[in-house]
Short mmCIF file of C-alpha atoms and ligand atoms in Angstrom, two decimals:
data_model
loop_
_atom_site.label_atom_id
_atom_site.label_comp_id
_atom_site.label_asym_id
_atom_site.label_seq_id
_atom_site.Cartn_x
_atom_site.Cartn_y
_atom_site.Cartn_z
CA MET O 11 -0.10 -0.45 -0.02
CA SER O 12 1.54 3.37 -0.85
CA ILE O 13 2.01 6.05 1.76
CA GLN O 14 0.63 9.94 0.02
CA VAL O 15 2.37 13.01 2.03
CA THR O 16 -1.05 14.02 3.78
CA ARG O 17 -4.45 12.62 3.73
CA PRO O 18 -7.57 14.60 5.09
CA SER O 19 -9.23 14.33 8.22
CA MET O 20 -12.94 13.68 8.06
CA ALA O 21 -15.53 13.85 10.74
CA ASN O 22 -17.81 10.52 10.49
CA MET O 23 -20.49 10.34 7.56
CA ASP O 24 -22.93 10.25 10.12
CA GLU O 25 -22.04 12.76 11.89
CA TYR O 26 -21.93 15.30 8.55
CA MET O 27 -24.45 13.96 7.41
CA GLU O 28 -27.49 15.06 10.08
CA GLU O 29 -24.99 18.08 9.67
CA VAL O 30 -26.31 18.69 6.37
CA LYS O 31 -29.76 17.01 7.04
CA ASP O 32 -31.38 20.13 7.69
CA LEU O 33 -30.61 21.39 4.28
CA TRP O 34 -33.21 20.12 2.06
CA VAL O 35 -35.47 21.82 4.35
CA THR O 36 -33.95 25.16 4.09
CA SER O 37 -33.04 25.05 0.47
CA TRP O 38 -30.45 27.57 1.82
CA LEU O 39 -26.67 26.30 -0.23
CA THR O 40 -24.69 29.75 -0.06
CA ASN O 41 -24.59 33.24 0.29
CA MET O 42 -23.67 34.10 4.23
CA GLY O 43 -26.19 30.46 5.24
CA TYR O 44 -26.36 29.36 9.06
CA LYS O 45 -23.55 27.12 8.90
CA HIS O 46 -21.27 29.87 7.62
CA GLU O 47 -22.52 31.92 10.48
CA ALA O 48 -22.04 28.91 12.95
CA LEU O 49 -18.44 28.13 11.64
CA GLU O 50 -17.36 31.57 11.83
CA ALA O 51 -18.38 32.29 15.28
CA GLY O 52 -16.83 28.93 15.94
CA LEU O 53 -13.51 29.28 14.49
CA SER O 54 -13.27 32.80 15.90
CA LYS O 55 -13.68 31.57 19.29
CA TYR O 56 -10.77 28.98 18.35
CA LEU O 57 -8.56 30.74 17.11
CA ASN O 58 -9.22 33.39 19.49
CA VAL O 59 -9.64 36.19 17.18
CA PRO O 60 -12.09 38.81 17.25
CA ASN O 61 -12.75 38.69 13.38
CA ILE O 62 -12.63 36.23 10.81
CA THR O 63 -14.62 36.04 7.48
CA LEU O 64 -14.71 32.71 5.49
CA PHE O 65 -14.38 31.98 2.01
CA THR O 66 -14.64 29.37 -0.45
CA ASN O 67 -10.59 28.80 -0.59
CA GLY O 68 -7.45 30.47 1.42
CA HIS O 69 -6.12 31.90 -1.72
CA LEU O 70 -9.14 34.25 -2.85
CA ALA O 71 -9.33 35.22 1.07
CA LEU O 72 -5.78 36.45 0.53
CA GLU O 73 -6.30 38.16 -2.61
CA SER O 74 -9.31 39.87 -1.58
CA ILE O 75 -7.57 40.79 2.02
CA ILE O 76 -4.94 42.35 -0.38
CA ALA O 77 -7.73 44.11 -2.40
CA VAL O 78 -9.59 45.05 0.92
CA LEU O 79 -6.60 46.91 2.39
CA GLY O 80 -5.67 48.75 -0.76
CA LEU O 81 -2.16 48.34 -0.98
CA LYS O 82 -0.38 49.62 -3.84
CA GLY O 83 3.56 49.23 -5.50
CA GLU O 84 5.96 46.70 -3.92
CA VAL O 85 4.99 44.02 -1.90
CA ILE O 86 7.97 42.47 0.52
CA THR O 87 7.13 38.50 0.66
CA THR O 88 9.24 35.35 0.82
CA PRO O 89 10.01 33.33 -2.18
CA PHE O 90 10.08 29.83 0.57
CA THR O 91 6.30 29.07 0.05
CA PHE O 92 3.46 27.83 -2.16
CA ALA O 93 2.36 29.69 -5.72
CA SER O 94 -0.73 30.86 -3.59
CA THR O 95 0.83 33.95 -1.64
CA THR O 96 3.17 35.32 -4.81
CA HIS O 97 0.04 34.87 -7.15
CA ALA O 98 -1.79 36.94 -4.52
CA ILE O 99 0.33 39.80 -5.09
CA VAL O 100 1.11 39.86 -8.10
CA ARG O 101 -2.90 39.30 -9.63
CA ASN O 102 -3.72 42.14 -7.68
CA GLY O 103 -1.04 44.07 -10.09
CA LEU O 104 1.17 44.24 -7.23
CA GLU O 105 5.32 43.57 -7.53
CA PRO O 106 6.87 40.89 -5.63
CA VAL O 107 10.37 41.76 -4.16
CA PHE O 108 11.71 38.75 -2.51
CA CYS O 109 13.53 38.97 0.51
CA ASP O 110 15.67 36.32 1.84
CA ILE O 111 14.53 33.40 4.92
CA ASN O 112 16.30 32.75 7.67
CA PRO O 113 18.60 29.24 8.43
CA LEU O 114 16.93 28.30 11.17
CA ASP O 115 13.27 28.25 11.04
CA TYR O 116 12.91 29.15 7.49
CA THR O 117 10.10 32.32 8.05
CA MET O 118 11.55 35.58 6.54
CA ASP O 119 14.59 37.18 7.74
CA VAL O 120 13.48 39.81 9.56
CA ASP O 121 16.86 41.31 9.76
CA LYS O 122 16.92 41.77 5.67
CA VAL O 123 13.45 43.83 5.46
CA GLU O 124 14.20 47.37 6.20
CA GLY O 125 17.06 46.96 2.68
CA LEU O 126 14.17 46.38 0.76
CA ILE O 127 11.94 49.03 1.00
CA THR O 128 11.49 51.60 -1.07
CA GLU O 129 9.18 54.68 -1.46
CA LYS O 130 6.79 51.76 -3.10
CA THR O 131 6.67 49.58 -0.84
CA SER O 132 3.59 49.28 1.14
CA ALA O 133 3.13 46.13 2.65
CA ILE O 134 4.85 43.40 3.95
CA ILE O 135 3.62 39.64 3.74
CA PRO O 136 5.68 36.85 5.90
CA VAL O 137 4.41 33.34 5.83
CA HIS O 138 4.43 31.53 8.85
CA VAL O 139 5.50 28.23 7.20
CA TYR O 140 5.61 24.54 8.84
CA GLY O 141 3.49 26.41 11.43
CA HIS O 142 6.88 27.99 12.74
CA VAL O 143 5.97 31.48 13.66
CA CYS O 144 7.81 34.84 12.04
CA HIS O 145 9.45 37.03 14.03
CA VAL O 146 6.18 38.89 14.58
CA ASP O 147 7.70 41.76 17.25
CA LYS O 148 10.35 42.90 15.18
CA LEU O 149 8.37 43.26 12.08
CA ASP O 150 5.15 45.59 13.70
CA GLN O 151 8.10 47.64 14.70
CA ILE O 152 9.25 47.99 11.04
CA ALA O 153 5.97 48.16 10.23
CA LYS O 154 5.48 51.04 12.34
CA LYS O 155 8.15 52.98 11.15
CA TYR O 156 7.85 53.02 7.47
CA ASN O 157 3.66 53.04 8.24
CA LEU O 158 3.46 49.68 5.85
CA LYS O 159 0.81 46.94 6.18
CA ILE O 160 1.78 43.50 6.98
CA ILE O 161 -0.93 40.59 6.33
CA TYR O 162 0.48 36.92 7.69
CA ASP O 163 0.34 34.58 4.97
CA ALA O 164 -0.89 31.45 8.52
CA ALA O 165 -2.29 28.96 5.81
CA HIS O 166 -0.07 26.59 7.92
CA ALA O 167 -0.55 27.76 11.26
CA PHE O 168 -4.10 26.65 12.61
CA GLY O 169 -4.83 26.90 16.15
CA VAL O 170 -1.12 28.29 16.66
CA THR O 171 -0.98 30.23 19.53
CA VAL O 172 1.81 32.52 20.94
CA ASN O 173 2.21 33.12 24.95
CA GLY O 174 -1.62 32.43 24.89
CA GLN O 175 -2.16 34.52 22.22
CA GLY O 176 -3.48 33.57 18.96
CA ILE O 177 -1.69 33.56 15.49
CA GLY O 178 -4.29 35.54 13.39
CA SER O 179 -3.93 38.71 15.98
CA PHE O 180 -1.06 39.44 14.69
CA GLY O 181 -0.22 42.24 11.82
CA ASP O 182 -3.42 44.30 10.09
CA ALA O 183 -4.90 40.67 8.87
CA SER O 184 -3.83 37.01 8.90
CA MET O 185 -4.99 34.07 5.55
CA PHE O 186 -5.80 30.77 6.42
CA SER O 187 -6.78 28.05 4.03
CA PHE O 188 -8.80 24.89 5.34
CA HIS O 189 -8.03 22.98 2.02
CA ALA O 190 -8.26 19.31 2.06
CA THR O 191 -4.78 18.96 2.66
CA LYS O 192 -4.52 21.91 5.74
CA VAL O 193 -4.72 20.65 9.80
CA PHE O 194 -7.96 22.08 9.43
CA ASN O 195 -10.70 21.85 6.34
CA THR O 196 -13.79 22.46 4.99
CA ILE O 197 -12.69 20.14 1.83
CA GLU O 198 -11.70 23.47 0.22
CA GLY O 199 -12.12 26.94 2.38
CA GLY O 200 -10.30 29.51 3.90
CA GLY O 201 -10.28 32.45 6.27
CA VAL O 202 -9.33 36.27 7.28
CA THR O 203 -8.93 37.14 10.58
CA TYR O 204 -8.06 41.02 11.87
CA LEU O 205 -8.67 43.39 14.89
CA ASP O 206 -10.21 45.88 12.67
CA PRO O 207 -14.29 45.58 13.34
CA LEU O 208 -14.42 48.28 9.70
CA ILE O 209 -12.61 45.43 7.32
CA LYS O 210 -15.68 42.72 7.65
CA LYS O 211 -18.22 44.81 5.67
CA LYS O 212 -15.76 45.35 2.80
CA LEU O 213 -14.13 41.29 2.60
CA ASP O 214 -18.33 40.63 3.20
CA VAL O 215 -18.85 42.77 -0.34
CA MET O 216 -15.51 41.70 -2.00
CA LYS O 217 -16.34 37.91 -2.01
CA ASN O 218 -19.89 38.62 -3.31
CA PHE O 219 -19.30 40.68 -7.14
CA GLY O 220 -18.70 44.25 -4.71
CA ILE O 221 -22.21 44.43 -4.41
CA THR O 222 -23.91 47.04 -1.31
CA GLY O 223 -27.49 46.55 -2.50
CA PRO O 224 -29.83 45.25 -4.57
CA GLU O 225 -29.07 47.94 -7.22
CA SER O 226 -25.97 49.20 -6.46
CA VAL O 227 -22.64 47.59 -6.91
CA GLU O 228 -19.33 49.96 -5.54
CA PHE O 229 -16.68 47.44 -5.77
CA VAL O 230 -15.25 45.49 -8.37
CA GLY O 231 -15.19 42.38 -6.13
CA GLY O 232 -14.86 38.54 -6.86
CA ASN O 233 -17.05 35.73 -6.24
CA GLY O 234 -15.49 34.05 -2.49
CA LYS O 235 -18.11 32.94 -1.44
CA MET O 236 -18.28 29.56 1.32
CA ASN O 237 -21.06 27.13 0.41
CA GLU O 238 -23.35 25.68 3.53
CA PHE O 239 -21.83 21.68 2.51
CA GLN O 240 -18.35 23.40 3.29
CA ALA O 241 -19.52 25.39 6.20
CA ALA O 242 -20.90 21.94 7.56
CA MET O 243 -17.93 20.11 6.64
CA GLY O 244 -15.60 22.94 9.06
CA ILE O 245 -18.33 22.32 11.51
CA CYS O 246 -17.68 18.70 12.17
CA ASN O 247 -13.75 18.51 12.14
CA LEU O 248 -13.56 21.39 14.51
CA ARG O 249 -15.44 19.73 16.79
CA HIS O 250 -12.67 17.07 16.62
CA ILE O 251 -9.78 18.91 15.95
CA ASP O 252 -8.08 18.78 19.54
CA GLY O 253 -7.71 15.11 18.85
CA GLU O 254 -6.77 15.36 15.46
CA ILE O 255 -3.69 17.69 16.43
CA GLY O 256 -2.95 15.45 19.52
CA LYS O 257 -2.40 12.33 16.71
CA ARG O 258 -0.53 14.57 14.86
CA LYS O 259 1.95 14.97 17.36
CA ARG O 260 2.28 11.50 18.21
CA VAL O 261 3.49 10.40 15.00
CA VAL O 262 5.42 13.61 14.45
CA GLU O 263 7.28 12.74 18.49
CA ARG O 264 7.91 9.21 16.56
CA TYR O 265 10.12 10.62 13.48
CA TYR O 266 12.25 13.12 16.11
CA SER O 267 12.92 9.91 18.27
CA ASN O 268 13.87 7.99 14.99
CA LEU O 269 15.54 11.14 13.79
CA LYS O 270 16.74 13.04 16.16
CA ASP O 271 21.02 13.39 16.57
CA ILE O 272 21.87 12.11 12.99
CA GLU O 273 24.23 13.57 11.51
CA GLY O 274 23.17 15.78 8.26
CA ILE O 275 19.51 15.09 9.40
CA ARG O 276 18.28 18.41 10.81
CA LEU O 277 15.20 18.71 12.27
CA SER O 278 12.80 21.83 13.68
CA GLY O 279 13.58 23.22 16.82
CA GLU O 280 11.32 24.49 19.16
CA GLN O 281 10.28 28.40 19.03
CA GLU O 282 9.83 29.61 23.14
CA GLY O 283 5.99 30.51 23.92
CA VAL O 284 5.31 29.24 20.42
CA THR O 285 2.42 26.14 20.57
CA LYS O 286 2.18 23.33 17.65
CA ASN O 287 -0.18 22.09 14.63
CA TYR O 288 2.28 19.38 13.25
CA GLY O 289 0.70 20.30 10.34
CA TYR O 290 3.98 19.31 8.79
CA MET O 291 7.44 17.25 8.88
CA PRO O 292 10.00 19.24 6.99
CA VAL O 293 13.88 17.72 7.16
CA VAL O 294 16.65 19.01 6.00
CA PHE O 295 19.24 17.05 4.46
CA GLU O 296 22.51 19.44 5.33
CA GLY O 297 26.14 17.24 4.46
CA TYR O 298 24.13 13.82 5.05
CA LYS O 299 25.10 10.86 3.38
CA LYS O 300 22.49 10.58 0.59
CA SER O 301 21.33 13.93 -0.86
CA ARG O 302 17.21 15.24 -0.71
CA ASP O 303 16.64 14.08 -4.07
CA GLU O 304 17.94 10.76 -3.51
CA VAL O 305 15.94 10.03 -0.03
CA PHE O 306 12.70 11.05 -2.11
CA GLU O 307 13.95 8.52 -4.74
CA ALA O 308 14.51 5.49 -2.06
CA LEU O 309 11.30 6.32 -0.73
CA LYS O 310 9.46 6.74 -3.94
CA VAL O 311 10.60 3.10 -4.83
CA GLN O 312 8.85 2.13 -1.75
CA ASN O 313 5.90 3.99 -2.99
CA ILE O 314 6.20 6.28 0.17
CA PHE O 315 5.58 9.80 -1.34
CA ALA O 316 6.89 12.90 0.53
CA ARG O 317 7.04 15.61 -0.90
CA LYS O 318 9.84 18.39 -2.14
CA TYR O 319 8.14 21.53 -0.28
CA PHE O 320 8.78 24.54 -0.85
CA TYR O 321 10.99 23.27 -4.48
CA PRO O 322 11.17 25.58 -6.55
CA LEU O 323 10.49 28.54 -5.31
CA THR O 324 7.85 30.82 -6.09
CA SER O 325 10.45 33.28 -7.75
CA SER O 326 11.94 31.13 -9.91
CA PHE O 327 9.00 29.50 -11.10
CA ASP O 328 8.08 29.46 -15.10
CA CYS O 329 5.50 31.70 -15.29
CA TYR O 330 7.91 34.18 -13.63
CA ARG O 331 10.90 33.48 -15.15
CA ASP O 332 13.69 36.27 -15.98
CA LYS O 333 11.53 38.17 -13.99
CA TYR O 334 13.28 37.54 -10.62
CA ASN O 335 17.21 37.04 -9.69
CA VAL O 336 17.11 34.02 -7.42
CA GLU O 337 20.56 34.96 -6.25
CA ASP O 338 19.21 37.69 -4.15
CA THR O 339 17.71 35.20 -2.03
CA PRO O 340 20.17 32.34 -1.54
CA ILE O 341 19.63 31.04 2.01
CA ALA O 342 16.11 30.32 0.43
CA VAL O 343 17.74 28.58 -2.46
CA ASN O 344 19.82 26.55 -0.09
CA ILE O 345 17.18 24.93 1.83
CA SER O 346 14.59 24.71 -0.95
CA LYS O 347 17.13 21.85 -1.79
CA SER O 348 17.60 20.12 1.06
CA VAL O 349 14.09 20.07 2.07
CA MET O 350 11.29 18.02 2.35
CA THR O 351 8.44 17.32 4.31
CA LEU O 352 7.50 13.89 5.10
CA PRO O 353 4.30 11.86 5.52
CA LEU O 354 2.00 13.04 8.06
CA TYR O 355 -1.57 12.64 8.71
CA ALA O 356 -4.05 12.35 12.10
CA ASP O 357 -4.06 8.08 11.08
CA LEU O 358 -1.18 7.71 9.86
CA ALA O 359 0.43 4.37 11.88
CA LEU O 360 3.70 4.30 13.84
CA ASP O 361 5.02 2.16 11.91
CA ASP O 362 4.79 2.83 8.42
CA VAL O 363 6.91 6.59 10.59
CA ASP O 364 9.29 3.58 11.49
CA ARG O 365 9.19 1.97 8.25
CA ILE O 366 10.04 5.66 6.79
CA CYS O 367 12.67 5.91 9.26
CA ASP O 368 14.78 3.08 8.32
CA ILE O 369 14.28 3.58 4.74
CA ILE O 370 15.76 7.39 5.41
CA LYS O 371 18.54 5.71 7.47
CA LYS O 372 20.20 3.45 4.91
C1 LIG L 10 -2.55 26.17 1.14
C2 LIG L 10 -1.93 27.52 1.12
C3 LIG L 10 -2.35 28.29 0.55
C4 LIG L 10 -3.78 28.44 -0.44
O1 LIG L 10 -4.53 27.96 0.39
P1 LIG L 10 -6.35 27.33 -0.25
O2 LIG L 10 -7.11 27.02 0.33
O3 LIG L 10 -5.41 26.14 -1.28
O4 LIG L 10 -6.35 28.17 -1.24
C5 LIG L 10 -1.74 30.02 0.76
N1 LIG L 10 -0.39 29.65 1.22
C6 LIG L 10 -0.02 28.17 1.68
C7 LIG L 10 1.68 28.99 2.44
C8 LIG L 10 -0.60 27.23 1.89
O5 LIG L 10 0.03 26.16 2.00
#
């Protein structure tokens, strides 16, 4: 049997059927229905944030908050991320300016941000990659000093807290993804969290074509609404989220006990005051007897599918050919060539973890 890098967590079928039953009575399938409203309330509580707006996926959530905050010109961001982060900037007609990452937690290197700021810079979009938290205090200082907005891509950081504070309460806004492969899913789905309650109305309008009244359309919005079947999946999954994260923790701890203290294999360290959601199991091969690509292939022939996540860097995608210089971010280049995320999901058997580790060690 093959082992994929991830497998969605799903509430059991009867529970989901029970949850969606009344949709056949109300026929209210989308456009901010009861389940949508209930999930917003539940997530705002779970994530410990005052405001959240749901979307049909995380990418549209990010595109929409960029539009709502009215960013202009250049946006400082990281190339060590999923396509979505960079595309959301470019699709808003903005210019991404790539900042290197730090070699310890792979988040934006905050010491290199100020050197990239020009009179055209309007914002910083960092990523809490693998659930590792960016250096939020330093970024906050920089943003205040230069009057920039910060939008965090928190797609990997569902439920993470920093000294008890919800990860979604930093910066001007944070984007979460509830895609099937994430720690918490609504099949496809996403949301934006923010402190300023005035953003709520704008996001709600932006995700519904910019419509502000029966005869008025004041903005060029898109369609980003989360439907009731997605919201119902979210309501069910949210009931079990702590258990699922607990199961992931077991898997990750097993990986650590197998792979720690091996020369040339680097595992992520702890961050002080930061809780984990065990969303990813990144391993960096640095001076190991085999290269990342050789280990990747050795797993593949055994039907075990790890992922070169993130390789390539977004700044070297075909669609951005000749636009950016990857040599501007040498650490990101290095990490992307040597990192791999290992299979991780709530129900991954510990025996399988041992087997994966044995292949890596051999
Ligand atoms: C998953 C992901 C997204 C996009 O979210 P979708 O819900 O799939 O649209 C954006 N950024 C990062 C870092 C992600 O991992």
